[in-house]
Amino acid sequence: MMNDTTIERHSCGALRASNEGARAELSGWVNRRRDHGGLIFVDLRDRNGVTQIVFDPQQPHFAQAEHLRHEDVVRVRGVVRARPAGTENEKLATGAIEVGVDDLEVLNRSEVPPFQVNNDDPVDENLRLEFRYLDLRRPRLQRNLRMRHRIVKAMRDYFDEHEFIEIETPMLIKSTPEGARDYLVPSRLHPGRCYALPQSPQILKQISMIAGFGRYMQIARCMRDEDLRADRQPEFTQVDVEMSFCSQEDVLDMMESCIRYVWKSVLGIELGTFPRLTHEEAMTRYGVDKPDLRFGLELAHVNHIFANTEFVVFKSVIESDGAIVALRYPGGAALSRRDFDALTEESKSLGGKGMVWIALGADGTKSSAQKFLTDDVVAALRNTTGAQTGDAILLFADARALAHAVAGRMRNLVGDRCNLRDPARYAFCWVLDFPYLEIDEETGRPAPAHHPFTSPGDDQWHLIDTDPLAMRAQHYDMVLNGYELGSGSIRIHKPELQRRIFEMLGMSAQQIEERFGFFVRALEYGAPPHGGMALGIDRIVMLACGEENIREVIAFPKNQVGRDLMMDAPAPVPEQLLRDLYLRSTAPEPASGR
Ligand code: ASP
């Protein structure tokens, strides 16, 4: 390139009409090339935007420009000029100008990319993940990751402003129970022993309270070896928070105002106060502990309406203290029998016994249980659910918890079908007062609904020996649009109470000592009352970006089956490395494929 002192370096998003006449240097990727009317037009792209550059056949680099391909990396120099009248592009920030190139340097060539980089057209996700560096160049992921940065920065600013300090906790630790399986790291220096990767920094952040820091936060990576879902990854990021000498109210207030600050400063949205529901209310009104409050359609418990029914299914449910739960389906009277059959099948696939539907058509009421419906029953159901002519009512009858759970899932489905789940709306809420224990799906045994460091309500300890399943915890969840964003609790800070909880969970004194002896000991040295919470950054960013999958807001995610397709991990390791760790693989030959 020529030596040129009059030139100014610009990003590809910077030049405007006011720069006309200036000489400029731009560097970036070939986003698109068009040969047109004897000229070559290239859209040059960098992180800030796109500028049109033009090669003229009179210029020495024209022949080279003819060979430019998508994603080649170039540096150009030339004069900024107004685009000819009528060819301006209003959609582009730089759309008023172009650069007439008189100097071109090809910094690097690109192979033909396996998919278009200059747009967000759908591409097979595994291919995107294998070529993640190209995928990340595309507009959507550039936007999402910038949004992620701004959200995390706003969180750090907020907590800094409120006197929290960020403390890094180690990756190689001893197991912290968060209800998942640990990832283990075998130790070479200590044969037969393993570190665990943190499921969360829970114990360490509590110890930092015992250590007198008072207010801790961390943008923390957590690793849990569990089955994957659209909104889960084997490793994920939390904003992890802990406070000393605080009440539950203090934690809720701190976390809620953090989110309000983030939404205001990053999205420009003013959020109102988050509504609060007890766990029991959430389950009875919405059938889930993470209700989507963007829409109403509350579930109605209607056993009383069917008190005199002859319909055996309902009768037996009432007699066995089960529940009949009604859900309004706005506009549902227009559904065909076949649609209703499909909905019934759906409810069965969720574990329910089935579904009764009632279509409130203008020309009369139709139902899958027509002969058991009297006018009085229909009128009472309309009244309780708020259903109007034109709507349908769906009824689910089962054991209490199951009827509500199935109706809750169907409520979300009806919300989807009726377009009530607007991705541009943000309906936050708190769910409080969880049961201390829940039945673990895998083992069938009671396990903490949160983790064993959570304190029961102050007035709940007396139930620990008599009726532990009835015990309520000082445990809270923040929920947004039907997603749990995170959980927290007030912790146990007295060693003898912490031991009692471990004992209730069936641990012997020896097991307590082996797993948590160090922690109980730390509680013995003047642990202050404390509590905290963690919110999942991936989910928060996903919802703020209007995405439905957390992989769209993580730079280098694993795919649906936990593989990193770009690096090809997990991967087999050389025998010798295993031997160094005193390990021998008994795994079958790895299956090929993704
Ligand atoms: N450690 C908990 C979790 O990861 C959060 C908390 O209780 O602060 O869910």
mmCIF file of N, CA, C and O and ligand atoms in Angstrom, residues 176-178 199-202 205 222 224 236 238 240-242 450-451 454 484 486-489 491 531-535, ligand 1:
data_model
loop_
_atom_site.group_PDB
_atom_site.id
_atom_site.type_symbol
_atom_site.label_atom_id
_atom_site.label_comp_id
_atom_site.label_asym_id
_atom_site.label_seq_id
_atom_site.Cartn_x
_atom_site.Cartn_y
_atom_site.Cartn_z
ATOM 1 N N THR A 176 -20.746 -29.788 45.127
ATOM 2 C CA THR A 176 -21.780 -28.938 45.740
ATOM 3 C C THR A 176 -23.126 -29.440 45.247
ATOM 4 O O THR A 176 -23.358 -29.443 44.048
ATOM 5 N N PRO A 177 -23.998 -29.861 46.137
ATOM 6 C CA PRO A 177 -25.228 -30.471 45.639
ATOM 7 C C PRO A 177 -26.224 -29.441 45.133
ATOM 8 O O PRO A 177 -26.662 -28.577 45.864
ATOM 9 N N GLU A 178 -26.565 -29.514 43.864
ATOM 10 C CA GLU A 178 -27.659 -28.705 43.313
ATOM 11 C C GLU A 178 -28.661 -29.632 42.624
ATOM 12 O O GLU A 178 -29.394 -29.222 41.750
ATOM 13 N N GLN A 199 -21.272 -27.360 40.577
ATOM 14 C CA GLN A 199 -22.650 -27.222 40.077
ATOM 15 C C GLN A 199 -23.119 -25.800 40.321
ATOM 16 O O GLN A 199 -24.040 -25.304 39.678
ATOM 17 N N SER A 200 -22.494 -25.158 41.305
ATOM 18 C CA SER A 200 -22.675 -23.727 41.560
ATOM 19 C C SER A 200 -21.630 -23.379 42.622
ATOM 20 O O SER A 200 -21.089 -24.279 43.274
ATOM 21 N N PRO A 201 -21.359 -22.085 42.838
ATOM 22 C CA PRO A 201 -20.402 -21.747 43.904
ATOM 23 C C PRO A 201 -21.083 -21.685 45.275
ATOM 24 O O PRO A 201 -20.599 -21.000 46.173
ATOM 25 N N GLN A 202 -22.198 -22.385 45.454
ATOM 26 C CA GLN A 202 -23.045 -22.208 46.636
ATOM 27 C C GLN A 202 -22.262 -22.203 47.961
ATOM 28 O O GLN A 202 -22.312 -21.253 48.725
ATOM 29 N N LYS A 205 -19.716 -19.317 48.233
ATOM 30 C CA LYS A 205 -20.230 -17.959 48.467
ATOM 31 C C LYS A 205 -20.736 -17.840 49.902
ATOM 32 O O LYS A 205 -20.606 -16.781 50.525
ATOM 33 N N CYS A 222 -21.275 -22.585 35.911
ATOM 34 C CA CYS A 222 -21.704 -23.772 36.663
ATOM 35 C C CYS A 222 -21.782 -24.959 35.712
ATOM 36 O O CYS A 222 -22.138 -24.791 34.548
ATOM 37 N N ARG A 224 -23.314 -28.875 35.245
ATOM 38 C CA ARG A 224 -24.192 -29.924 35.771
ATOM 39 C C ARG A 224 -24.378 -30.981 34.697
ATOM 40 O O ARG A 224 -24.734 -30.661 33.562
ATOM 41 N N PHE A 236 -23.229 -23.469 32.183
ATOM 42 C CA PHE A 236 -24.029 -22.267 31.983
ATOM 43 C C PHE A 236 -23.521 -21.192 32.938
ATOM 44 O O PHE A 236 -22.694 -21.462 33.808
ATOM 45 N N GLN A 238 -24.255 -17.993 35.640
ATOM 46 C CA GLN A 238 -25.213 -17.366 36.558
ATOM 47 C C GLN A 238 -24.645 -16.063 37.074
ATOM 48 O O GLN A 238 -23.438 -15.938 37.227
ATOM 49 N N ASP A 240 -24.373 -14.744 40.416
ATOM 50 C CA ASP A 240 -24.492 -15.422 41.702
ATOM 51 C C ASP A 240 -24.297 -14.386 42.810
ATOM 52 O O ASP A 240 -23.341 -13.605 42.755
ATOM 53 N N VAL A 241 -25.206 -14.374 43.773
ATOM 54 C CA VAL A 241 -25.234 -13.273 44.743
ATOM 55 C C VAL A 241 -25.408 -13.829 46.155
ATOM 56 O O VAL A 241 -26.135 -14.808 46.355
ATOM 57 N N GLU A 242 -24.755 -13.211 47.121
ATOM 58 C CA GLU A 242 -24.955 -13.587 48.524
ATOM 59 C C GLU A 242 -24.815 -12.346 49.398
ATOM 60 O O GLU A 242 -23.987 -11.465 49.113
ATOM 61 N N HIS A 450 -34.809 -27.035 46.830
ATOM 62 C CA HIS A 450 -33.720 -26.157 46.385
ATOM 63 C C HIS A 450 -32.400 -26.881 46.660
ATOM 64 O O HIS A 450 -31.981 -27.709 45.883
ATOM 65 N N HIS A 451 -31.742 -26.601 47.767
ATOM 66 C CA HIS A 451 -30.556 -27.373 48.153
ATOM 67 C C HIS A 451 -30.534 -27.438 49.675
ATOM 68 O O HIS A 451 -31.276 -26.708 50.340
ATOM 69 N N THR A 454 -30.604 -24.424 52.372
ATOM 70 C CA THR A 454 -31.765 -23.547 52.503
ATOM 71 C C THR A 454 -32.372 -23.697 53.888
ATOM 72 O O THR A 454 -32.491 -24.814 54.409
ATOM 73 N N GLU A 484 -38.132 -20.282 34.659
ATOM 74 C CA GLU A 484 -37.507 -19.993 35.944
ATOM 75 C C GLU A 484 -36.158 -19.334 35.649
ATOM 76 O O GLU A 484 -35.305 -19.922 35.003
ATOM 77 N N GLY A 486 -34.176 -18.139 38.090
ATOM 78 C CA GLY A 486 -33.226 -18.522 39.119
ATOM 79 C C GLY A 486 -33.901 -18.673 40.456
ATOM 80 O O GLY A 486 -35.061 -18.292 40.631
ATOM 81 N N SER A 487 -33.132 -19.236 41.382
ATOM 82 C CA SER A 487 -33.644 -19.518 42.712
ATOM 83 C C SER A 487 -32.701 -18.948 43.739
ATOM 84 O O SER A 487 -31.521 -18.726 43.470
ATOM 85 N N GLY A 488 -33.235 -18.793 44.924
ATOM 86 C CA GLY A 488 -32.380 -18.387 46.030
ATOM 87 C C GLY A 488 -33.061 -18.749 47.326
ATOM 88 O O GLY A 488 -34.188 -19.261 47.339
ATOM 89 N N SER A 489 -32.365 -18.482 48.421
ATOM 90 C CA SER A 489 -32.953 -18.802 49.716
ATOM 91 C C SER A 489 -32.205 -18.084 50.821
ATOM 92 O O SER A 489 -31.080 -17.606 50.635
ATOM 93 N N ARG A 491 -30.292 -18.892 54.133
ATOM 94 C CA ARG A 491 -29.542 -20.118 54.446
ATOM 95 C C ARG A 491 -29.606 -20.436 55.935
ATOM 96 O O ARG A 491 -29.845 -19.551 56.772
ATOM 97 N N GLY A 531 -28.145 -14.909 53.077
ATOM 98 C CA GLY A 531 -29.032 -15.456 52.050
ATOM 99 C C GLY A 531 -28.610 -14.912 50.707
ATOM 100 O O GLY A 531 -27.771 -14.019 50.619
ATOM 101 N N GLY A 532 -29.186 -15.448 49.653
ATOM 102 C CA GLY A 532 -28.780 -14.987 48.332
ATOM 103 C C GLY A 532 -29.600 -15.615 47.242
ATOM 104 O O GLY A 532 -30.684 -16.171 47.488
ATOM 105 N N MET A 533 -29.030 -15.565 46.065
ATOM 106 C CA MET A 533 -29.784 -16.018 44.900
ATOM 107 C C MET A 533 -28.836 -16.123 43.713
ATOM 108 O O MET A 533 -27.768 -15.502 43.706
ATOM 109 N N ALA A 534 -29.244 -16.889 42.702
ATOM 110 C CA ALA A 534 -28.501 -16.887 41.434
ATOM 111 C C ALA A 534 -29.500 -16.823 40.288
ATOM 112 O O ALA A 534 -30.535 -17.491 40.334
ATOM 113 N N LEU A 535 -29.198 -16.010 39.290
ATOM 114 C CA LEU A 535 -30.062 -15.922 38.116
ATOM 115 C C LEU A 535 -29.290 -16.413 36.894
ATOM 116 O O LEU A 535 -28.114 -16.072 36.724
HETATM 117 N N1 ASP B 1 -26.864 -22.069 44.249
HETATM 118 C C1 ASP B 1 -28.229 -21.858 43.861
HETATM 119 C C2 ASP B 1 -28.461 -22.334 42.434
HETATM 120 O O1 ASP B 1 -27.511 -22.465 41.679
HETATM 121 C C3 ASP B 1 -28.648 -20.433 43.953
HETATM 122 C C4 ASP B 1 -28.720 -19.913 45.335
HETATM 123 O O2 ASP B 1 -29.327 -20.553 46.196
HETATM 124 O O3 ASP B 1 -28.193 -18.819 45.543
HETATM 125 O O4 ASP B 1 -29.585 -22.526 42.040
#
